[in-house]
mmCIF file of C-alpha atoms in Angstrom:
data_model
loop_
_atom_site.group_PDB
_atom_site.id
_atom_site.type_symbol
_atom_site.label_atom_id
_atom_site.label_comp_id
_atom_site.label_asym_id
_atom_site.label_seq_id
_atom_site.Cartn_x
_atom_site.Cartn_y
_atom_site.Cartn_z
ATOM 1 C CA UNK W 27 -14.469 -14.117 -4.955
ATOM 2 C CA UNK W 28 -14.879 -17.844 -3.628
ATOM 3 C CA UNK W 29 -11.378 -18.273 -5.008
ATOM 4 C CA UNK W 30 -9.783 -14.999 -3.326
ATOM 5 C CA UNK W 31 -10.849 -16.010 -0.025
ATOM 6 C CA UNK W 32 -9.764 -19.717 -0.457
ATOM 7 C CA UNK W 33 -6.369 -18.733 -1.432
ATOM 8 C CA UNK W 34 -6.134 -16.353 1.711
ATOM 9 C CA UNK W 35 -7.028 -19.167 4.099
ATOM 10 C CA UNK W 36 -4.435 -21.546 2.449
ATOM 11 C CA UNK W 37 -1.846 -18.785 2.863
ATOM 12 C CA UNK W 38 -2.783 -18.205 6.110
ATOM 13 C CA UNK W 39 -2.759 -22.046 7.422
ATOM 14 C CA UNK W 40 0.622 -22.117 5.531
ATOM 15 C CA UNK W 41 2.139 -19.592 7.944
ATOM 16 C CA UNK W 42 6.061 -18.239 7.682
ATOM 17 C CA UNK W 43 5.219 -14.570 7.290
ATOM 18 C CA UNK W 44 8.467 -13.273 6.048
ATOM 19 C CA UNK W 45 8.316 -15.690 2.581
ATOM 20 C CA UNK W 46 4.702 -14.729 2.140
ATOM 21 C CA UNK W 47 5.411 -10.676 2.261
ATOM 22 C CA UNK W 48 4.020 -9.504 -1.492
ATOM 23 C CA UNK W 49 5.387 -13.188 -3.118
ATOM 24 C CA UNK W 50 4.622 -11.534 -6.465
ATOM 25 C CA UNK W 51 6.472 -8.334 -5.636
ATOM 26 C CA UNK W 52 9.286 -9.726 -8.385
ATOM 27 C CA UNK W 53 6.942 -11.264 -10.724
ATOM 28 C CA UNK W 54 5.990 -9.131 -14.207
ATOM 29 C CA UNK W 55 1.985 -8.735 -13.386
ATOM 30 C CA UNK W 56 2.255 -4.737 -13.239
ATOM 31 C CA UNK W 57 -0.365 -3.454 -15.307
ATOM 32 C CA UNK W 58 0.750 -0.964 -18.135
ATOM 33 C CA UNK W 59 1.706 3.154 -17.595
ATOM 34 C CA UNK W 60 2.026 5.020 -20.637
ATOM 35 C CA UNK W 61 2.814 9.346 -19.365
ATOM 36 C CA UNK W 62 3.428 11.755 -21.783
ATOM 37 C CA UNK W 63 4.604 15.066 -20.112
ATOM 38 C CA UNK W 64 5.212 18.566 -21.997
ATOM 39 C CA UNK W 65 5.940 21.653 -20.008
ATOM 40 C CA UNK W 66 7.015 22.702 -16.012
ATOM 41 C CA UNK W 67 6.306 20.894 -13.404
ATOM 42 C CA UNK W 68 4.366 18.185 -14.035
ATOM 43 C CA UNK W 69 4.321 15.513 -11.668
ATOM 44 C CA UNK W 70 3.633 11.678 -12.179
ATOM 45 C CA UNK W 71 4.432 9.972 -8.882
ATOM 46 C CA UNK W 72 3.134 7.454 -6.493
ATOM 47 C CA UNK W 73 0.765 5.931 -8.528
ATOM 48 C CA UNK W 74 -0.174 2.241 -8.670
ATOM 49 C CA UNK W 75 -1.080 -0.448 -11.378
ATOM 50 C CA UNK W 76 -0.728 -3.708 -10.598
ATOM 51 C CA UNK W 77 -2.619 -7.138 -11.614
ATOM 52 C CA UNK W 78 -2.361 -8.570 -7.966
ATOM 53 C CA UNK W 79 -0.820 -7.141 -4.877
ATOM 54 C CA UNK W 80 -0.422 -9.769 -1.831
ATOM 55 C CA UNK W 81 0.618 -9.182 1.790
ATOM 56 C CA UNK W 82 0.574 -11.930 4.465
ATOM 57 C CA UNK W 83 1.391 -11.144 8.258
ATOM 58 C CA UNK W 84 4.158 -8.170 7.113
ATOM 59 C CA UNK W 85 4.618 -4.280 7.210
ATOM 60 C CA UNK W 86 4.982 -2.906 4.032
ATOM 61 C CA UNK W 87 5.563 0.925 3.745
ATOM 62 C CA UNK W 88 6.111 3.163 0.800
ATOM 63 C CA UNK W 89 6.824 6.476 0.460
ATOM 64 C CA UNK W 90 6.834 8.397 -2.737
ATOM 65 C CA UNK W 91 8.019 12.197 -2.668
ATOM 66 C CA UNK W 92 8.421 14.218 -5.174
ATOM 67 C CA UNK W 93 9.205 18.361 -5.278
ATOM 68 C CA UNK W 94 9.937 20.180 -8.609
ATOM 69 C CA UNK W 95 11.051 24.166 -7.723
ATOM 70 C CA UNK W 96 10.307 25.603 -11.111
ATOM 71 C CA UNK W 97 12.053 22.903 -12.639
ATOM 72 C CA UNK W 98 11.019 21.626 -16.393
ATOM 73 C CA UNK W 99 9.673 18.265 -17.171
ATOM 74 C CA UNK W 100 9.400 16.765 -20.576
ATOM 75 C CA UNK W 101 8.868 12.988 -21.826
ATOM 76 C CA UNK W 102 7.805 11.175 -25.168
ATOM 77 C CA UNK W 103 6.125 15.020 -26.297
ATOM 78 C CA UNK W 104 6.721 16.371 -29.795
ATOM 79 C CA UNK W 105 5.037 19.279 -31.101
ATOM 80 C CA UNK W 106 1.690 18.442 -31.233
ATOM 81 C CA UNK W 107 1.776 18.527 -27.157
ATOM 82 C CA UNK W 108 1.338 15.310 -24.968
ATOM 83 C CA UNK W 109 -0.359 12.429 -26.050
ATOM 84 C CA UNK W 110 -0.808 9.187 -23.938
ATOM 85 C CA UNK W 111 -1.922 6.555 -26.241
ATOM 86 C CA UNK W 112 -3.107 2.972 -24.588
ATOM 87 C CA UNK W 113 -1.918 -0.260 -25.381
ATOM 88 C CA UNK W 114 -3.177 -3.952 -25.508
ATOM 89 C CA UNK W 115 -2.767 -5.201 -21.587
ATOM 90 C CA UNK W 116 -3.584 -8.525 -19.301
ATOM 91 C CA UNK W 117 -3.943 -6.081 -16.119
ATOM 92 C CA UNK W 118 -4.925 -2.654 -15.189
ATOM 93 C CA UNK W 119 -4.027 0.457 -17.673
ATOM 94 C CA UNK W 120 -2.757 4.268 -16.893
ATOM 95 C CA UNK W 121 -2.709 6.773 -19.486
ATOM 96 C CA UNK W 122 -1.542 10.175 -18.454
ATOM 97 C CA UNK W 123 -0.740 13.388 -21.075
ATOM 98 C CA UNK W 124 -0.041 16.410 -19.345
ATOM 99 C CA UNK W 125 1.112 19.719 -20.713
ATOM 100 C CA UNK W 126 1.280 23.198 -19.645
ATOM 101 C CA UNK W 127 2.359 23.789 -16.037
ATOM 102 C CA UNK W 128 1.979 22.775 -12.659
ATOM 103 C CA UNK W 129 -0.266 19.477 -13.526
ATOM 104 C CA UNK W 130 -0.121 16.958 -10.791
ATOM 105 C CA UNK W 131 -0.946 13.345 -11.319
ATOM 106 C CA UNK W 132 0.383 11.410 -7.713
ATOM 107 C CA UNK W 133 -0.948 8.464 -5.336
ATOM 108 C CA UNK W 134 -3.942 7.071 -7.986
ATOM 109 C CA UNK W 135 -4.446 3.439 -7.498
ATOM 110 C CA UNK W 136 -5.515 0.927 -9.938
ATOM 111 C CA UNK W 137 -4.857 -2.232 -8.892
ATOM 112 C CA UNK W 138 -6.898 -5.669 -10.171
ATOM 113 C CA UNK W 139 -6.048 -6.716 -6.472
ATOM 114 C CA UNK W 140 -5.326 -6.221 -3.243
ATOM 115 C CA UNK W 141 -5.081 -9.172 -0.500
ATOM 116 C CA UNK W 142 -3.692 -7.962 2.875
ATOM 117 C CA UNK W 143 -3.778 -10.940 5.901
ATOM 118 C CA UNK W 144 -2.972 -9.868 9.333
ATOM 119 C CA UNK W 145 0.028 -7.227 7.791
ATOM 120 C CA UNK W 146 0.297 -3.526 7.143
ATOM 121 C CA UNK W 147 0.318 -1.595 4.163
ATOM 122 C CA UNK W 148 1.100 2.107 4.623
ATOM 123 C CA UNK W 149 1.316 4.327 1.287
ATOM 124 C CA UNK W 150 2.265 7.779 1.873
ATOM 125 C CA UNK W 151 2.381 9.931 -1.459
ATOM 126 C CA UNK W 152 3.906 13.503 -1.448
ATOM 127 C CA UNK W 153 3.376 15.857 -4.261
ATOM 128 C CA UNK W 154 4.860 19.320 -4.409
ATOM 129 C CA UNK W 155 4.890 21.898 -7.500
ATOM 130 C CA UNK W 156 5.840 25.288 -6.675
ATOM 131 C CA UNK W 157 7.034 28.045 -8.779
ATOM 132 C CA UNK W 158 8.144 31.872 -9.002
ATOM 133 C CA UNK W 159 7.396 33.305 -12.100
ATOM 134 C CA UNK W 160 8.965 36.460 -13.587
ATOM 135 C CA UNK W 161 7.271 39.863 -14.910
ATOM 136 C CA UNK W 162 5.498 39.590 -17.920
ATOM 137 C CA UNK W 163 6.851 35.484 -18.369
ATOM 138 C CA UNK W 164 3.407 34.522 -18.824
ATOM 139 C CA UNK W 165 2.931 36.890 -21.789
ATOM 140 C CA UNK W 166 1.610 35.609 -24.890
ATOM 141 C CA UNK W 167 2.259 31.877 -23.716
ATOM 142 C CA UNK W 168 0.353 28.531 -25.178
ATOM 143 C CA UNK W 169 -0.247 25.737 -24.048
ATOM 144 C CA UNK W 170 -0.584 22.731 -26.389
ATOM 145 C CA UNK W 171 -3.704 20.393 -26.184
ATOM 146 C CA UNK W 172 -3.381 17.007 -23.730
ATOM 147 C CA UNK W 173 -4.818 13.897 -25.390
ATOM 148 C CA UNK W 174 -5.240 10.776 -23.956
ATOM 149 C CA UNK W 175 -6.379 7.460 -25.182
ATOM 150 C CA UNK W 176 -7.652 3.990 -23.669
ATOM 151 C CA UNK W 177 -6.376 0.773 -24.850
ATOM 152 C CA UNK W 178 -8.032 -2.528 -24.223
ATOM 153 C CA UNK W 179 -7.388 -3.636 -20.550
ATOM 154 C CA UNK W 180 -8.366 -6.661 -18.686
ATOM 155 C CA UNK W 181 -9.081 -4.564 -15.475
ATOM 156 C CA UNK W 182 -9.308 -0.857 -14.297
ATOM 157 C CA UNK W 183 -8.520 1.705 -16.486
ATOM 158 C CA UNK W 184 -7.633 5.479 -15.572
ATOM 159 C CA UNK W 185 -7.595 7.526 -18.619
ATOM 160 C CA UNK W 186 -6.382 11.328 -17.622
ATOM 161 C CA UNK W 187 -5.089 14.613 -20.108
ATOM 162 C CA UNK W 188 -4.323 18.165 -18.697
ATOM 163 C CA UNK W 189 -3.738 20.706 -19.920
ATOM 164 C CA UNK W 190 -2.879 24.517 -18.804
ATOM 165 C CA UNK W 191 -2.225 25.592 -15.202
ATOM 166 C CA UNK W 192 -2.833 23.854 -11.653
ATOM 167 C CA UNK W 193 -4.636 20.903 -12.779
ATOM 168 C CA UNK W 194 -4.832 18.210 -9.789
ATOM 169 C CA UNK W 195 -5.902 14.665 -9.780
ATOM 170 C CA UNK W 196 -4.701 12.684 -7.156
ATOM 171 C CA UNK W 197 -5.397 10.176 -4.589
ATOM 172 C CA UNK W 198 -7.990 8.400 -6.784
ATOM 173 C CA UNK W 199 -9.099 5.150 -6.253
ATOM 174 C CA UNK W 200 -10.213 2.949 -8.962
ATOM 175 C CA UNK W 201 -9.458 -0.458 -7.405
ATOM 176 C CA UNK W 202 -11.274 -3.496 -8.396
ATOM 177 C CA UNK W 203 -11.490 -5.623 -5.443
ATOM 178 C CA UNK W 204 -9.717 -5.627 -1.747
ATOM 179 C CA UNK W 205 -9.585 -8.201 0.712
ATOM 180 C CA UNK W 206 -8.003 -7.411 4.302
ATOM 181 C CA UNK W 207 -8.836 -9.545 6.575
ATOM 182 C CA UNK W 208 -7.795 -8.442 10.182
ATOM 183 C CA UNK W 209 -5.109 -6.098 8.914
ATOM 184 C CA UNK W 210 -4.594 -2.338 8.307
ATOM 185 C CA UNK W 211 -4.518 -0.657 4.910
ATOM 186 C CA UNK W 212 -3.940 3.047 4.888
ATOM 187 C CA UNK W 213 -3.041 5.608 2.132
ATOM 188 C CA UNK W 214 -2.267 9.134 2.460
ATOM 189 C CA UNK W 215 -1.668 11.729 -0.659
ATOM 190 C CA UNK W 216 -0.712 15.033 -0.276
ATOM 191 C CA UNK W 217 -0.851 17.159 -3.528
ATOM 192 C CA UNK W 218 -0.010 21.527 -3.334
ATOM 193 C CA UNK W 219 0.657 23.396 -6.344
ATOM 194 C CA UNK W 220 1.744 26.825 -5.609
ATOM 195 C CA UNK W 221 2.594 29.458 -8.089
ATOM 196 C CA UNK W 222 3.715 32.862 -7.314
ATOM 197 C CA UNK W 223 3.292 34.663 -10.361
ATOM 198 C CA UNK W 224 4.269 38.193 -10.468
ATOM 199 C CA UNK W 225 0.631 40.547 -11.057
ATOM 200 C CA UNK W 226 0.909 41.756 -14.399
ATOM 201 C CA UNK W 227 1.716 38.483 -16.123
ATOM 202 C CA UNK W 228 -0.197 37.731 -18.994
ATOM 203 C CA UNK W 229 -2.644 35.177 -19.246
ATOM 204 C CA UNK W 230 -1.810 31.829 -20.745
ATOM 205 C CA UNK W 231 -3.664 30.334 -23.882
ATOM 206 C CA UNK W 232 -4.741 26.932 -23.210
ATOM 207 C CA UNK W 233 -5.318 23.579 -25.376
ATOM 208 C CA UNK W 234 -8.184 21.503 -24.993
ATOM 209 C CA UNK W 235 -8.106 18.692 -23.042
ATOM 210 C CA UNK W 236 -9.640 14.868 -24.247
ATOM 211 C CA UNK W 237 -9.541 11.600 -22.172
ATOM 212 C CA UNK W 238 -10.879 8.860 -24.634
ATOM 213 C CA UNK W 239 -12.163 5.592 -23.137
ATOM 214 C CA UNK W 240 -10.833 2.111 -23.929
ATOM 215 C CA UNK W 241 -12.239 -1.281 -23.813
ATOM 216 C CA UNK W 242 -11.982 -2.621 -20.267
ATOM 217 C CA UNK W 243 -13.593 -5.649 -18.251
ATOM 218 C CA UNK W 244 -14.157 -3.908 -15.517
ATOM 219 C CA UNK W 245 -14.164 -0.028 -13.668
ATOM 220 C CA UNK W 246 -13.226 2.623 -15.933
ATOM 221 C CA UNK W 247 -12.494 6.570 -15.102
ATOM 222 C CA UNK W 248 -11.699 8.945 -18.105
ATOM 223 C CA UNK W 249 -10.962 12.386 -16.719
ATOM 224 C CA UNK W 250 -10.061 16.002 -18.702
ATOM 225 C CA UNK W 251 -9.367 19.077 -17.256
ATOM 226 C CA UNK W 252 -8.394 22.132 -18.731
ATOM 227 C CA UNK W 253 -7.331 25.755 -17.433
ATOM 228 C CA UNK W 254 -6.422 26.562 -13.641
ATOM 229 C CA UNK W 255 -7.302 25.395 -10.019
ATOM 230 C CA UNK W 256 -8.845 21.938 -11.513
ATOM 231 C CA UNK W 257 -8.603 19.565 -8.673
ATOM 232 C CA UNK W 258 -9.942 15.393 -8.900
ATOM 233 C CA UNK W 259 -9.213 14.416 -4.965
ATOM 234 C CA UNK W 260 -10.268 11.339 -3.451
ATOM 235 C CA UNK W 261 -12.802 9.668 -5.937
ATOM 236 C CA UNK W 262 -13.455 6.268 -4.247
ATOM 237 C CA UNK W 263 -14.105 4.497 -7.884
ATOM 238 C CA UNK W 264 -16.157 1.550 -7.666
ATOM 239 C CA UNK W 265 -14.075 -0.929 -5.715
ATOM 240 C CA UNK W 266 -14.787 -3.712 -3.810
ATOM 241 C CA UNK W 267 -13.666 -3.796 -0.575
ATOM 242 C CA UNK W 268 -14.011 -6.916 2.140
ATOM 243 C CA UNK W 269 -13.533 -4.704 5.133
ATOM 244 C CA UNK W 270 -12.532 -7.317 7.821
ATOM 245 C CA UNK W 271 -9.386 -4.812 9.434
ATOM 246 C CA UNK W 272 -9.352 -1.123 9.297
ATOM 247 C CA UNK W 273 -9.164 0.766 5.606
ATOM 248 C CA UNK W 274 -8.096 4.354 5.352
ATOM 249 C CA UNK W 275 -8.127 6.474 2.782
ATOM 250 C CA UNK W 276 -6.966 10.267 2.872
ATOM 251 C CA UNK W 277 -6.078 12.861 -0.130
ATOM 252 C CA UNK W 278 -5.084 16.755 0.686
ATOM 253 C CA UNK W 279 -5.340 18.773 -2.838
ATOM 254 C CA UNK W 280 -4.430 22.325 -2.408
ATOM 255 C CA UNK W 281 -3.693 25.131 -5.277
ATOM 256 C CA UNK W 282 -2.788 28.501 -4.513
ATOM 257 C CA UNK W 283 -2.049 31.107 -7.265
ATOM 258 C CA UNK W 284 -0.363 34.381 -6.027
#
């Protein structure tokens, strides 16, 4: 921690705020995203895994949106249904598997990091499923198990797998340590999942749902949901925040099912 802070006060007495603004923005110290998706609608989006995140004196705003109107989304799935499987990382680690349909995975945070001097960092994450489905679609339909599994991390790990219908987890925070001194941090995620299904449609056969941990040197939050109207919103993880500036954190999860 001594050698966070002593860092900040060198970059502050250095001054020049524009060639300070996130210096490691186009350096490789991400942390490593494996997402398996298998079905409609699932949405990955706005999340964030990085070993170190640095802002001095600058405004820094990102927006993520992301709408799917009964669209399909598949990636990396065979058969056997999604399957996230960790890997061997020198950073933070995300592992999602989602099958089935409207699953919504958006603004989670995992950075190792976060040091904000006297700047602004405004995330704003935007997640919208919504679907119409037909008479009698529903009828008979399966949904394949979601398995995820940890790797070995040096730093937070956030190991999810849904499965089945309306499943939310978003706005998490599973930081490891913040510093903002005399700045703003503020991050807003918005998650609604809306299915119209026609009455009558038949009920959907679900998979089971496993999140395995990993090994990790540090926080750690294995999650598994399974069947409909699931929602993980706004889990403040175990993060260490210096709080010298104002820190905001705000996550909307709605699911409606006609």
């Amino acid at each position: 921690m001594a050698a966070v802070m002593l860092t900040t006060g060198v970059l502050v007495s250095l001054g020049g705020a524009d060639a300070f603004a996130d210096v490691l923005e186009d350096i490789p110290l991400s942390g490593d995203e494996n997402t398996d998706q298998d079905g409609e609608q699932n949405l990955d989006c706005g999340n964030s895994a990085r070993l170190v995140r640095l802002n001095v004196a600058e405004r820094m705003q990102r927006q993520r949106v992301c709408v799917d109107d009964d669209g399909h989304t598949r990636r990396h799935s065979g058969d056997a249904g999604a399957q996230a499987a960790g890997n061997t990382t020198l950073g933070p680690q995300v592992n999602t598997a989602q099958t089935g349909k409207q699953n919504l995975n958006c603004g989670n945070s995992a950075d190792l990091m976060t040091v904000n001097v006297l700047g602004e960092m405004n995330w704003d994450t935007t997640c919208v499923a919504s679907g119409h489905g037909a008479p009698g679609g529903d009828d008979g339909a399966y949904t394949a198990g979601a398995r995820t599994q940890g790797g070995t991390s040096v730093g937070p790990q956030i190991n999810t797998a849904q499965t089945g219908r309306q499943n939310l987890y978003c706005g998490n925070n599973n930081d490891t340590v913040t510093v903002n001194a005399l700045g703003t941090i503020r991050k807003f995620t918005t998650c609604t999942a809306a299915d119209q299904a026609y009455p009558g449609s038949g009920n959907t056969h679900r998979g089971r749902a496993t999140a395995a941990a990993g090994d990790v040197v540090g926080p750690e939050t294995n999650t598994a949901q399974n069947g409909r109207q699931n929602q993980t919103c706004g889990t403040p993880g175990t993060n260490v925040e210096i709080p010298l500036g104002e820190t905001k954190h705000e996550a909307r999860c709605t699911a409606v099912h006609g």
